[in-house]
Amino acid sequence: MFNTVPNPIPARMKGLNRAEICDVNFSEFVKNWAGSPRPKPAPGEAILDGSALNAQGFRELFESQLISRHLDLMARVLRVQNKVFYTIGSSGHEGNAMVARAARHTDPAFLHYRSGGFMAERFRKLPGMDPIMDSALSFAASAEDPASGGRHKVWGSKPLWVLPQTSTIASHLPKALGTAVAIEAAKRIGHALPIPDDSIAICSFGDASSNHATAQTAFNAASWTAYQKLPAPVLYVCEDNGIGISVKTPGGWIAENFRNRPDLDYFFADGLDLATGYGDVLRAVEHCRKTRRPTFLHLRTNRIMGHAGTDFEIEWRSIEELCAVEAADPLLRSAAIALESGAMSKDDILALYEATRQKCFAAAEDADRRPRIATLEQVMAPLAPYTPDKVAAEAVRMPSLEARIKAFGSEDKLPEKQVPRHLAIQINQALHDLFAKYPETLLFGEDVAQKGGVYTVTKGLHKAFGNKRVFNTLLDETMILGMAQGFANVGLLPIPEIQYLAYLHNAIDQIRGEACSLQFFSNNQYANPMLVRIAGLGYQRGFGGHFHNDNSVTALRDIPGLVVGCPSRGDDAAMMLRTLAALAKVDGRVCALLEPIALYMTKDLYEAGDGQWLTEYPPPDQALTLGEERVYNPGATDCVIFSFGNGMPMSLRAARQIEAQHGWKVRVVDLRWLVPLNHAAIAKHASECKRILVVDEGRHSAGIGEGVITAITEAGHGGKPLQRVVGADTYTPLAGAAFLVIPKDEDIVAAANALVG
C-alpha cells in the first residue's frame, strides 16, 4: 500500500523550501526505486491486478497529475517575479483527475481551488484544447485568460461546462444541488436542456468546508429532496486532506458524519492511489447518474506544499509531520504504479516529468508577455451587461393571446379589461402574464403554491400552471437562491420568492458572492438570469416587529451588478416585472423586485374610500426603462421630493399640505429603481427645483437617501436648501412603537417647514 512508501528526503534538505523538497523528492524516489517491474501491460489491460483502470487510462491520469503539479511548482517560482499572481495549489489533490475521467465534460462542474488535476484531465474530453496554456493565462491574470479574462484565478471553461467559482467557502454547494434539481425539472416541463438529459452536477470541496453552514444547508436540502423521491443527481466530492489552512479535521470525522446520513449515498475512494481509487470513483459517478440520487464521494487526498505559497508550514508543523505528509505524495504512488506495472521505465517517467515542467514554464513565460487588464472599463465590462434596445423590445414583446386566455380563463378576464386594482393583484396578474410569455418560467419559495403566499400575491398561479412550474420549497433562503442559480444554469427563468426582506440577510451571499459574480468571473460566458421577489419594508401598522418590517436595503445596494426595482403602485409593478424579466433573459442579469408589503392592499391615498392608489393594469406591450422615474406635478419648481416605496403616498399627502401651507408647487419623484440609482435623473430634478426633500423610509445610515444626496451633491446642487427625512438606526419594534422609528407624513411637512427657515 501507498502508506509504506518511505520518505526519501535526506537530512540536508530539511531546511529548504517545501515545494523544492517535493520536487526533488519525486525525482529521487524514481531514481532510487528498487522493485521488479512486471511485463509492460497492453493499453487496454488493467494497470495492476484487480484495478478498474487500464494502462492507457493510467498513463493519461498520470500525465494530468504531472500537469497539475508543475503548474503549482511554476506558480511558486514565478510568483516572486510578479509573473504569476496565485499560489493556492492542487498538490496532494491530483487524484481528483479520476473524477474528471469518470464523468463527462457535459456534466456541470462546480470546483474548489485544488482542482488542477480535474481540469487537466477534463481537457482531454474535447480535442484541440490546451490545459497548460489555458491555466498559465489564468495564473498570469492575462486578459486572454479564457476562463475569466484575467479577473481572477478560477478553474473554469465554457466548452467544458466548468462554471467559474469564487473562493468563498462552500458557497457553491447550494447552486450545484440546484443545477442537479434543474436538470430534472427542465425535463418535466419539456424545456430543452443544453446538456444531455442524464447529466449530473459535480461539486468539489474540502473536508474543512463541509462544516460550513452553507454546506450543511446543501446536504440537508439534498437529503430532503431525495427523501421525497425527487431526483437530484448531484455528486458531492469531499476532498479530505485532513486540514483546513492550519486547523486539523478530527480523524474519521468525514466518514462518521456522512457515511450514514439519510438519503445522501456515501462512497469512499482513495484519491492517493489511481490503481485502487479509480474503480470506487467510477462506481460513485455511475451510481449518481443511474439512480439520480444525491451522492457523497469521500475522496482521500493530501495537502502538500502548504495552503498557499505564503503558508510556511515549517513555522507551525513539526519537521517529522511534514516529512510524513510529503511521503504520502500521490505522485510518488503513481510513479510506483508506473514502475511496478512495467508501464513506464525510470527514464520514461523522469523524461515526462521534466518535459511537463518545461511546457508549464514555457507557457507561463508566454502568458506573462500577453496583455493584462489595463483600464477600469475592461475590468467592469462583463459585470453588468445592458443592451437597452434589446431589453426594451423583449420587455414589450406580447405573449400569445392563446397563452394569455389559458392563463386568465377567458378573453373577458384579461386584466387590462378589469377595473383598477391594488398592488398585490397587479403583481399577481403580471406574474400570470410572464408565465404565459415564458414557458421556461418557474416560481418557487415558501408557501407560494397552494396557499398563494402569505399575502396571496401568487394566488392562482399553482392552479393555472401546475406543480411543475409553481412549487413550495423547504424553509431555507440559502437553498432557494441556490436553486434559482441552478435553474438559470440550464436555461430556465427562475422567479424565487423571499418571504420577507429580513429573511434575505442570512442567505445574501448566494446573490453577492455567487449569482452576481458569475458574469464577472466568467467574462460574461456564464450568467445567472433570475428575478428575485422580496416582500419587505415597513409600515404594516406595527404588525410583526422587525422580521416583518425590515427597512434595510443597504446590503442590496452593495452588490455589484444587481438590479433592484421597488414599485409603489400596481401599474408600475407590472411594467417593472416585464423589464426585469427582459433584463434577465437578454442580458443574463440578476434582478430583484422589492415589494412594499404595506402597500399590497392599499387602495386609498388622501382619504378613506378615494381609491386613488388603485391602478389600471397596463397591457403587456407596456414596460419601463431601467432607471426611469415617475414624476408627479413635473412642472413644479418650488420644491422637489425624492422618495420610493411606502414613502410615495406619504410624500404625495405631505406635498398637498406643503402646497396649502406655503403656496409652493411641489414636484414628487418616485425613484422606482433603487439599484442602480439614476443619478442623471436625480440631478436633473434637483437642478430644476429651488428646494430639495429626500424621503427615505430606510435607516439613517447607509440608506437610499444617502445615495440620492450624493448624486445631488456630485452634480453641484448641494448648496440648495435640502432636508432628509429618514428612519432611525434601530430595529423596528412591535405595535405603535414602530411609528416612532420610521418616517411619517408630518415628518415630511416638518422638514419642508425647516426649508422655509
PDB file of N, CA, C and O in Angstrom, residues 429-488:
ATOM      1  N   GLN A 429     -51.273  39.509 -11.480  1.00  0.00           N
ATOM      2  CA  GLN A 429     -51.656  39.458 -12.894  1.00  0.00           C
ATOM      3  C   GLN A 429     -50.413  39.473 -13.786  1.00  0.00           C
ATOM      4  O   GLN A 429     -50.346  38.765 -14.796  1.00  0.00           O
ATOM      5  N   ALA A 430     -49.435  40.285 -13.410  1.00  0.00           N
ATOM      6  CA  ALA A 430     -48.213  40.369 -14.212  1.00  0.00           C
ATOM      7  C   ALA A 430     -47.445  39.057 -14.189  1.00  0.00           C
ATOM      8  O   ALA A 430     -46.833  38.668 -15.197  1.00  0.00           O
ATOM      9  N   LEU A 431     -47.463  38.369 -13.053  1.00  0.00           N
ATOM     10  CA  LEU A 431     -46.810  37.060 -12.984  1.00  0.00           C
ATOM     11  C   LEU A 431     -47.514  36.056 -13.887  1.00  0.00           C
ATOM     12  O   LEU A 431     -46.860  35.253 -14.566  1.00  0.00           O
ATOM     13  N   HIS A 432     -48.834  36.088 -13.917  1.00  0.00           N
ATOM     14  CA  HIS A 432     -49.556  35.221 -14.853  1.00  0.00           C
ATOM     15  C   HIS A 432     -49.124  35.503 -16.290  1.00  0.00           C
ATOM     16  O   HIS A 432     -48.914  34.577 -17.092  1.00  0.00           O
ATOM     17  N   ASP A 433     -48.985  36.775 -16.623  1.00  0.00           N
ATOM     18  CA  ASP A 433     -48.559  37.134 -17.975  1.00  0.00           C
ATOM     19  C   ASP A 433     -47.141  36.645 -18.275  1.00  0.00           C
ATOM     20  O   ASP A 433     -46.852  36.181 -19.392  1.00  0.00           O
ATOM     21  N   LEU A 434     -46.242  36.774 -17.307  1.00  0.00           N
ATOM     22  CA  LEU A 434     -44.876  36.288 -17.518  1.00  0.00           C
ATOM     23  C   LEU A 434     -44.858  34.785 -17.732  1.00  0.00           C
ATOM     24  O   LEU A 434     -44.098  34.272 -18.564  1.00  0.00           O
ATOM     25  N   PHE A 435     -45.674  34.063 -16.995  1.00  0.00           N
ATOM     26  CA  PHE A 435     -45.749  32.614 -17.175  1.00  0.00           C
ATOM     27  C   PHE A 435     -46.298  32.258 -18.555  1.00  0.00           C
ATOM     28  O   PHE A 435     -45.888  31.264 -19.157  1.00  0.00           O
ATOM     29  N   ALA A 436     -47.238  33.069 -19.044  1.00  0.00           N
ATOM     30  CA  ALA A 436     -47.774  32.829 -20.382  1.00  0.00           C
ATOM     31  C   ALA A 436     -46.731  33.151 -21.457  1.00  0.00           C
ATOM     32  O   ALA A 436     -46.663  32.488 -22.499  1.00  0.00           O
ATOM     33  N   LYS A 437     -45.920  34.141 -21.188  1.00  0.00           N
ATOM     34  CA  LYS A 437     -44.918  34.581 -22.159  1.00  0.00           C
ATOM     35  C   LYS A 437     -43.709  33.658 -22.199  1.00  0.00           C
ATOM     36  O   LYS A 437     -43.153  33.380 -23.269  1.00  0.00           O
ATOM     37  N   TYR A 438     -43.282  33.188 -21.024  1.00  0.00           N
ATOM     38  CA  TYR A 438     -42.065  32.384 -20.923  1.00  0.00           C
ATOM     39  C   TYR A 438     -42.402  30.999 -20.370  1.00  0.00           C
ATOM     40  O   TYR A 438     -42.539  30.842 -19.149  1.00  0.00           O
ATOM     41  N   PRO A 439     -42.528  30.004 -21.213  1.00  0.00           N
ATOM     42  CA  PRO A 439     -42.840  28.650 -20.715  1.00  0.00           C
ATOM     43  C   PRO A 439     -41.759  28.081 -19.803  1.00  0.00           C
ATOM     44  O   PRO A 439     -42.015  27.126 -19.073  1.00  0.00           O
ATOM     45  N   GLU A 440     -40.562  28.674 -19.840  1.00  0.00           N
ATOM     46  CA  GLU A 440     -39.456  28.194 -19.016  1.00  0.00           C
ATOM     47  C   GLU A 440     -39.433  28.838 -17.631  1.00  0.00           C
ATOM     48  O   GLU A 440     -38.502  28.612 -16.854  1.00  0.00           O
ATOM     49  N   THR A 441     -40.457  29.635 -17.319  1.00  0.00           N
ATOM     50  CA  THR A 441     -40.503  30.308 -16.032  1.00  0.00           C
ATOM     51  C   THR A 441     -40.921  29.355 -14.918  1.00  0.00           C
ATOM     52  O   THR A 441     -41.862  28.574 -15.081  1.00  0.00           O
ATOM     53  N   LEU A 442     -40.214  29.446 -13.782  1.00  0.00           N
ATOM     54  CA  LEU A 442     -40.571  28.701 -12.576  1.00  0.00           C
ATOM     55  C   LEU A 442     -40.670  29.689 -11.421  1.00  0.00           C
ATOM     56  O   LEU A 442     -39.848  30.591 -11.302  1.00  0.00           O
ATOM     57  N   LEU A 443     -41.656  29.499 -10.567  1.00  0.00           N
ATOM     58  CA  LEU A 443     -41.797  30.321  -9.368  1.00  0.00           C
ATOM     59  C   LEU A 443     -41.814  29.405  -8.158  1.00  0.00           C
ATOM     60  O   LEU A 443     -42.551  28.411  -8.140  1.00  0.00           O
ATOM     61  N   PHE A 444     -41.006  29.739  -7.159  1.00  0.00           N
ATOM     62  CA  PHE A 444     -40.886  28.844  -6.014  1.00  0.00           C
ATOM     63  C   PHE A 444     -40.448  29.626  -4.789  1.00  0.00           C
ATOM     64  O   PHE A 444     -39.926  30.735  -4.878  1.00  0.00           O
ATOM     65  N   GLY A 445     -40.670  29.039  -3.634  1.00  0.00           N
ATOM     66  CA  GLY A 445     -40.333  29.654  -2.364  1.00  0.00           C
ATOM     67  C   GLY A 445     -41.182  29.042  -1.272  1.00  0.00           C
ATOM     68  O   GLY A 445     -41.796  27.982  -1.462  1.00  0.00           O
ATOM     69  N   GLU A 446     -41.247  29.715  -0.145  1.00  0.00           N
ATOM     70  CA  GLU A 446     -42.007  29.197   0.992  1.00  0.00           C
ATOM     71  C   GLU A 446     -43.480  29.610   0.874  1.00  0.00           C
ATOM     72  O   GLU A 446     -43.786  30.804   0.761  1.00  0.00           O
ATOM     73  N   ASP A 447     -44.368  28.641   0.852  1.00  0.00           N
ATOM     74  CA  ASP A 447     -45.824  28.886   0.884  1.00  0.00           C
ATOM     75  C   ASP A 447     -46.373  29.524  -0.381  1.00  0.00           C
ATOM     76  O   ASP A 447     -47.487  30.059  -0.370  1.00  0.00           O
ATOM     77  N   VAL A 448     -45.668  29.473  -1.493  1.00  0.00           N
ATOM     78  CA  VAL A 448     -46.110  30.197  -2.683  1.00  0.00           C
ATOM     79  C   VAL A 448     -47.102  29.415  -3.535  1.00  0.00           C
ATOM     80  O   VAL A 448     -47.776  30.001  -4.392  1.00  0.00           O
ATOM     81  N   ALA A 449     -47.220  28.114  -3.333  1.00  0.00           N
ATOM     82  CA  ALA A 449     -48.022  27.275  -4.234  1.00  0.00           C
ATOM     83  C   ALA A 449     -49.508  27.321  -3.878  1.00  0.00           C
ATOM     84  O   ALA A 449     -50.199  28.298  -4.163  1.00  0.00           O
ATOM     85  N   GLN A 450     -50.013  26.271  -3.236  1.00  0.00           N
ATOM     86  CA  GLN A 450     -51.445  26.205  -2.959  1.00  0.00           C
ATOM     87  C   GLN A 450     -51.940  27.407  -2.150  1.00  0.00           C
ATOM     88  O   GLN A 450     -53.022  27.941  -2.408  1.00  0.00           O
ATOM     89  N   LYS A 451     -51.172  27.827  -1.166  1.00  0.00           N
ATOM     90  CA  LYS A 451     -51.580  28.952  -0.327  1.00  0.00           C
ATOM     91  C   LYS A 451     -51.548  30.271  -1.083  1.00  0.00           C
ATOM     92  O   LYS A 451     -52.320  31.194  -0.799  1.00  0.00           O
ATOM     93  N   GLY A 452     -50.644  30.372  -2.062  1.00  0.00           N
ATOM     94  CA  GLY A 452     -50.537  31.615  -2.818  1.00  0.00           C
ATOM     95  C   GLY A 452     -49.705  32.676  -2.138  1.00  0.00           C
ATOM     96  O   GLY A 452     -49.829  33.867  -2.430  1.00  0.00           O
ATOM     97  N   GLY A 453     -48.832  32.253  -1.204  1.00  0.00           N
ATOM     98  CA  GLY A 453     -48.009  33.201  -0.477  1.00  0.00           C
ATOM     99  C   GLY A 453     -48.728  33.740   0.736  1.00  0.00           C
ATOM    100  O   GLY A 453     -49.959  33.711   0.817  1.00  0.00           O
ATOM    101  N   VAL A 454     -47.974  34.247   1.704  1.00  0.00           N
ATOM    102  CA  VAL A 454     -48.596  34.712   2.940  1.00  0.00           C
ATOM    103  C   VAL A 454     -49.454  35.954   2.711  1.00  0.00           C
ATOM    104  O   VAL A 454     -50.295  36.294   3.547  1.00  0.00           O
ATOM    105  N   TYR A 455     -49.257  36.641   1.574  1.00  0.00           N
ATOM    106  CA  TYR A 455     -50.085  37.804   1.249  1.00  0.00           C
ATOM    107  C   TYR A 455     -50.917  37.565  -0.015  1.00  0.00           C
ATOM    108  O   TYR A 455     -51.405  38.514  -0.623  1.00  0.00           O
ATOM    109  N   THR A 456     -51.042  36.304  -0.427  1.00  0.00           N
ATOM    110  CA  THR A 456     -51.834  35.859  -1.589  1.00  0.00           C
ATOM    111  C   THR A 456     -51.376  36.477  -2.908  1.00  0.00           C
ATOM    112  O   THR A 456     -52.130  36.501  -3.880  1.00  0.00           O
ATOM    113  N   VAL A 457     -50.135  36.963  -2.963  1.00  0.00           N
ATOM    114  CA  VAL A 457     -49.643  37.592  -4.188  1.00  0.00           C
ATOM    115  C   VAL A 457     -49.488  36.564  -5.305  1.00  0.00           C
ATOM    116  O   VAL A 457     -49.644  36.892  -6.485  1.00  0.00           O
ATOM    117  N   THR A 458     -49.204  35.310  -4.972  1.00  0.00           N
ATOM    118  CA  THR A 458     -49.042  34.278  -6.005  1.00  0.00           C
ATOM    119  C   THR A 458     -50.285  33.388  -6.118  1.00  0.00           C
ATOM    120  O   THR A 458     -50.225  32.312  -6.700  1.00  0.00           O
ATOM    121  N   LYS A 459     -51.386  33.848  -5.589  1.00  0.00           N
ATOM    122  CA  LYS A 459     -52.621  33.067  -5.617  1.00  0.00           C
ATOM    123  C   LYS A 459     -53.030  32.740  -7.054  1.00  0.00           C
ATOM    124  O   LYS A 459     -52.998  33.596  -7.936  1.00  0.00           O
ATOM    125  N   GLY A 460     -53.398  31.491  -7.279  1.00  0.00           N
ATOM    126  CA  GLY A 460     -53.891  31.071  -8.582  1.00  0.00           C
ATOM    127  C   GLY A 460     -52.830  30.603  -9.547  1.00  0.00           C
ATOM    128  O   GLY A 460     -53.135  29.926 -10.537  1.00  0.00           O
ATOM    129  N   LEU A 461     -51.571  30.943  -9.308  1.00  0.00           N
ATOM    130  CA  LEU A 461     -50.509  30.520 -10.230  1.00  0.00           C
ATOM    131  C   LEU A 461     -50.335  29.010 -10.218  1.00  0.00           C
ATOM    132  O   LEU A 461     -50.131  28.383 -11.267  1.00  0.00           O
ATOM    133  N   HIS A 462     -50.398  28.416  -9.032  1.00  0.00           N
ATOM    134  CA  HIS A 462     -50.238  26.971  -8.927  1.00  0.00           C
ATOM    135  C   HIS A 462     -51.365  26.254  -9.672  1.00  0.00           C
ATOM    136  O   HIS A 462     -51.144  25.277 -10.387  1.00  0.00           O
ATOM    137  N   LYS A 463     -52.562  26.754  -9.520  1.00  0.00           N
ATOM    138  CA  LYS A 463     -53.705  26.137 -10.193  1.00  0.00           C
ATOM    139  C   LYS A 463     -53.599  26.297 -11.702  1.00  0.00           C
ATOM    140  O   LYS A 463     -53.909  25.383 -12.469  1.00  0.00           O
ATOM    141  N   ALA A 464     -53.133  27.470 -12.149  1.00  0.00           N
ATOM    142  CA  ALA A 464     -53.070  27.750 -13.584  1.00  0.00           C
ATOM    143  C   ALA A 464     -51.926  27.028 -14.280  1.00  0.00           C
ATOM    144  O   ALA A 464     -52.068  26.596 -15.433  1.00  0.00           O
ATOM    145  N   PHE A 465     -50.800  26.858 -13.587  1.00  0.00           N
ATOM    146  CA  PHE A 465     -49.608  26.348 -14.269  1.00  0.00           C
ATOM    147  C   PHE A 465     -49.053  25.062 -13.677  1.00  0.00           C
ATOM    148  O   PHE A 465     -48.096  24.500 -14.220  1.00  0.00           O
ATOM    149  N   GLY A 466     -49.609  24.616 -12.568  1.00  0.00           N
ATOM    150  CA  GLY A 466     -49.258  23.300 -12.072  1.00  0.00           C
ATOM    151  C   GLY A 466     -48.028  23.259 -11.192  1.00  0.00           C
ATOM    152  O   GLY A 466     -47.240  24.209 -11.121  1.00  0.00           O
ATOM    153  N   ASN A 467     -47.873  22.114 -10.547  1.00  0.00           N
ATOM    154  CA  ASN A 467     -46.805  21.925  -9.566  1.00  0.00           C
ATOM    155  C   ASN A 467     -45.419  21.849 -10.196  1.00  0.00           C
ATOM    156  O   ASN A 467     -44.420  22.002  -9.496  1.00  0.00           O
ATOM    157  N   LYS A 468     -45.343  21.624 -11.497  1.00  0.00           N
ATOM    158  CA  LYS A 468     -44.040  21.550 -12.145  1.00  0.00           C
ATOM    159  C   LYS A 468     -43.414  22.934 -12.308  1.00  0.00           C
ATOM    160  O   LYS A 468     -42.197  23.051 -12.453  1.00  0.00           O
ATOM    161  N   ARG A 469     -44.254  23.966 -12.284  1.00  0.00           N
ATOM    162  CA  ARG A 469     -43.743  25.322 -12.505  1.00  0.00           C
ATOM    163  C   ARG A 469     -43.909  26.236 -11.295  1.00  0.00           C
ATOM    164  O   ARG A 469     -43.228  27.264 -11.201  1.00  0.00           O
ATOM    165  N   VAL A 470     -44.803  25.885 -10.391  1.00  0.00           N
ATOM    166  CA  VAL A 470     -45.026  26.682  -9.178  1.00  0.00           C
ATOM    167  C   VAL A 470     -45.017  25.720  -8.000  1.00  0.00           C
ATOM    168  O   VAL A 470     -45.874  24.846  -7.899  1.00  0.00           O
ATOM    169  N   PHE A 471     -44.048  25.858  -7.108  1.00  0.00           N
ATOM    170  CA  PHE A 471     -43.930  24.859  -6.045  1.00  0.00           C
ATOM    171  C   PHE A 471     -43.309  25.458  -4.791  1.00  0.00           C
ATOM    172  O   PHE A 471     -42.598  26.461  -4.832  1.00  0.00           O
ATOM    173  N   ASN A 472     -43.607  24.814  -3.695  1.00  0.00           N
ATOM    174  CA  ASN A 472     -43.055  25.201  -2.401  1.00  0.00           C
ATOM    175  C   ASN A 472     -41.676  24.588  -2.207  1.00  0.00           C
ATOM    176  O   ASN A 472     -41.387  23.500  -2.713  1.00  0.00           O
ATOM    177  N   THR A 473     -40.848  25.272  -1.458  1.00  0.00           N
ATOM    178  CA  THR A 473     -39.522  24.761  -1.109  1.00  0.00           C
ATOM    179  C   THR A 473     -39.450  24.540   0.396  1.00  0.00           C
ATOM    180  O   THR A 473     -40.350  24.924   1.148  1.00  0.00           O
ATOM    181  N   LEU A 474     -38.352  23.949   0.816  1.00  0.00           N
ATOM    182  CA  LEU A 474     -38.078  23.890   2.242  1.00  0.00           C
ATOM    183  C   LEU A 474     -37.789  25.294   2.763  1.00  0.00           C
ATOM    184  O   LEU A 474     -37.478  26.208   2.002  1.00  0.00           O
ATOM    185  N   LEU A 475     -37.888  25.454   4.060  1.00  0.00           N
ATOM    186  CA  LEU A 475     -37.706  26.769   4.677  1.00  0.00           C
ATOM    187  C   LEU A 475     -36.208  27.049   4.789  1.00  0.00           C
ATOM    188  O   LEU A 475     -35.588  26.785   5.809  1.00  0.00           O
ATOM    189  N   ASP A 476     -35.640  27.570   3.721  1.00  0.00           N
ATOM    190  CA  ASP A 476     -34.194  27.788   3.677  1.00  0.00           C
ATOM    191  C   ASP A 476     -33.898  28.744   2.531  1.00  0.00           C
ATOM    192  O   ASP A 476     -33.857  28.338   1.370  1.00  0.00           O
ATOM    193  N   GLU A 477     -33.703  30.016   2.857  1.00  0.00           N
ATOM    194  CA  GLU A 477     -33.495  31.015   1.818  1.00  0.00           C
ATOM    195  C   GLU A 477     -32.199  30.785   1.043  1.00  0.00           C
ATOM    196  O   GLU A 477     -32.125  31.074  -0.151  1.00  0.00           O
ATOM    197  N   THR A 478     -31.169  30.278   1.715  1.00  0.00           N
ATOM    198  CA  THR A 478     -29.922  29.977   1.005  1.00  0.00           C
ATOM    199  C   THR A 478     -30.171  28.984  -0.106  1.00  0.00           C
ATOM    200  O   THR A 478     -29.679  29.133  -1.235  1.00  0.00           O
ATOM    201  N   MET A 479     -30.955  27.959   0.192  1.00  0.00           N
ATOM    202  CA  MET A 479     -31.219  26.943  -0.820  1.00  0.00           C
ATOM    203  C   MET A 479     -32.171  27.448  -1.893  1.00  0.00           C
ATOM    204  O   MET A 479     -32.056  27.065  -3.061  1.00  0.00           O
ATOM    205  N   ILE A 480     -33.102  28.319  -1.522  1.00  0.00           N
ATOM    206  CA  ILE A 480     -33.996  28.906  -2.529  1.00  0.00           C
ATOM    207  C   ILE A 480     -33.174  29.658  -3.578  1.00  0.00           C
ATOM    208  O   ILE A 480     -33.382  29.500  -4.789  1.00  0.00           O
ATOM    209  N   LEU A 481     -32.225  30.452  -3.123  1.00  0.00           N
ATOM    210  CA  LEU A 481     -31.393  31.218  -4.057  1.00  0.00           C
ATOM    211  C   LEU A 481     -30.379  30.328  -4.768  1.00  0.00           C
ATOM    212  O   LEU A 481     -30.027  30.572  -5.925  1.00  0.00           O
ATOM    213  N   GLY A 482     -29.904  29.285  -4.091  1.00  0.00           N
ATOM    214  CA  GLY A 482     -29.028  28.330  -4.756  1.00  0.00           C
ATOM    215  C   GLY A 482     -29.766  27.585  -5.854  1.00  0.00           C
ATOM    216  O   GLY A 482     -29.235  27.349  -6.946  1.00  0.00           O
ATOM    217  N   MET A 483     -31.015  27.213  -5.572  1.00  0.00           N
ATOM    218  CA  MET A 483     -31.822  26.526  -6.568  1.00  0.00           C
ATOM    219  C   MET A 483     -32.079  27.434  -7.766  1.00  0.00           C
ATOM    220  O   MET A 483     -32.059  26.989  -8.917  1.00  0.00           O
ATOM    221  N   ALA A 484     -32.306  28.709  -7.506  1.00  0.00           N
ATOM    222  CA  ALA A 484     -32.529  29.650  -8.600  1.00  0.00           C
ATOM    223  C   ALA A 484     -31.326  29.686  -9.536  1.00  0.00           C
ATOM    224  O   ALA A 484     -31.476  29.704 -10.766  1.00  0.00           O
ATOM    225  N   GLN A 485     -30.131  29.681  -8.983  1.00  0.00           N
ATOM    226  CA  GLN A 485     -28.935  29.675  -9.827  1.00  0.00           C
ATOM    227  C   GLN A 485     -28.838  28.392 -10.638  1.00  0.00           C
ATOM    228  O   GLN A 485     -28.449  28.412 -11.809  1.00  0.00           O
ATOM    229  N   GLY A 486     -29.224  27.288 -10.026  1.00  0.00           N
ATOM    230  CA  GLY A 486     -29.206  26.026 -10.757  1.00  0.00           C
ATOM    231  C   GLY A 486     -30.155  26.042 -11.931  1.00  0.00           C
ATOM    232  O   GLY A 486     -29.813  25.601 -13.041  1.00  0.00           O
ATOM    233  N   PHE A 487     -31.366  26.553 -11.723  1.00  0.00           N
ATOM    234  CA  PHE A 487     -32.326  26.639 -12.823  1.00  0.00           C
ATOM    235  C   PHE A 487     -31.802  27.549 -13.929  1.00  0.00           C
ATOM    236  O   PHE A 487     -31.939  27.247 -15.119  1.00  0.00           O
ATOM    237  N   ALA A 488     -31.192  28.663 -13.526  1.00  0.00           N
ATOM    238  CA  ALA A 488     -30.648  29.582 -14.520  1.00  0.00           C
ATOM    239  C   ALA A 488     -29.542  28.924 -15.333  1.00  0.00           C
ATOM    240  O   ALA A 488     -29.397  29.189 -16.534  1.00  0.00           O
TER     241      ALA A 488
END
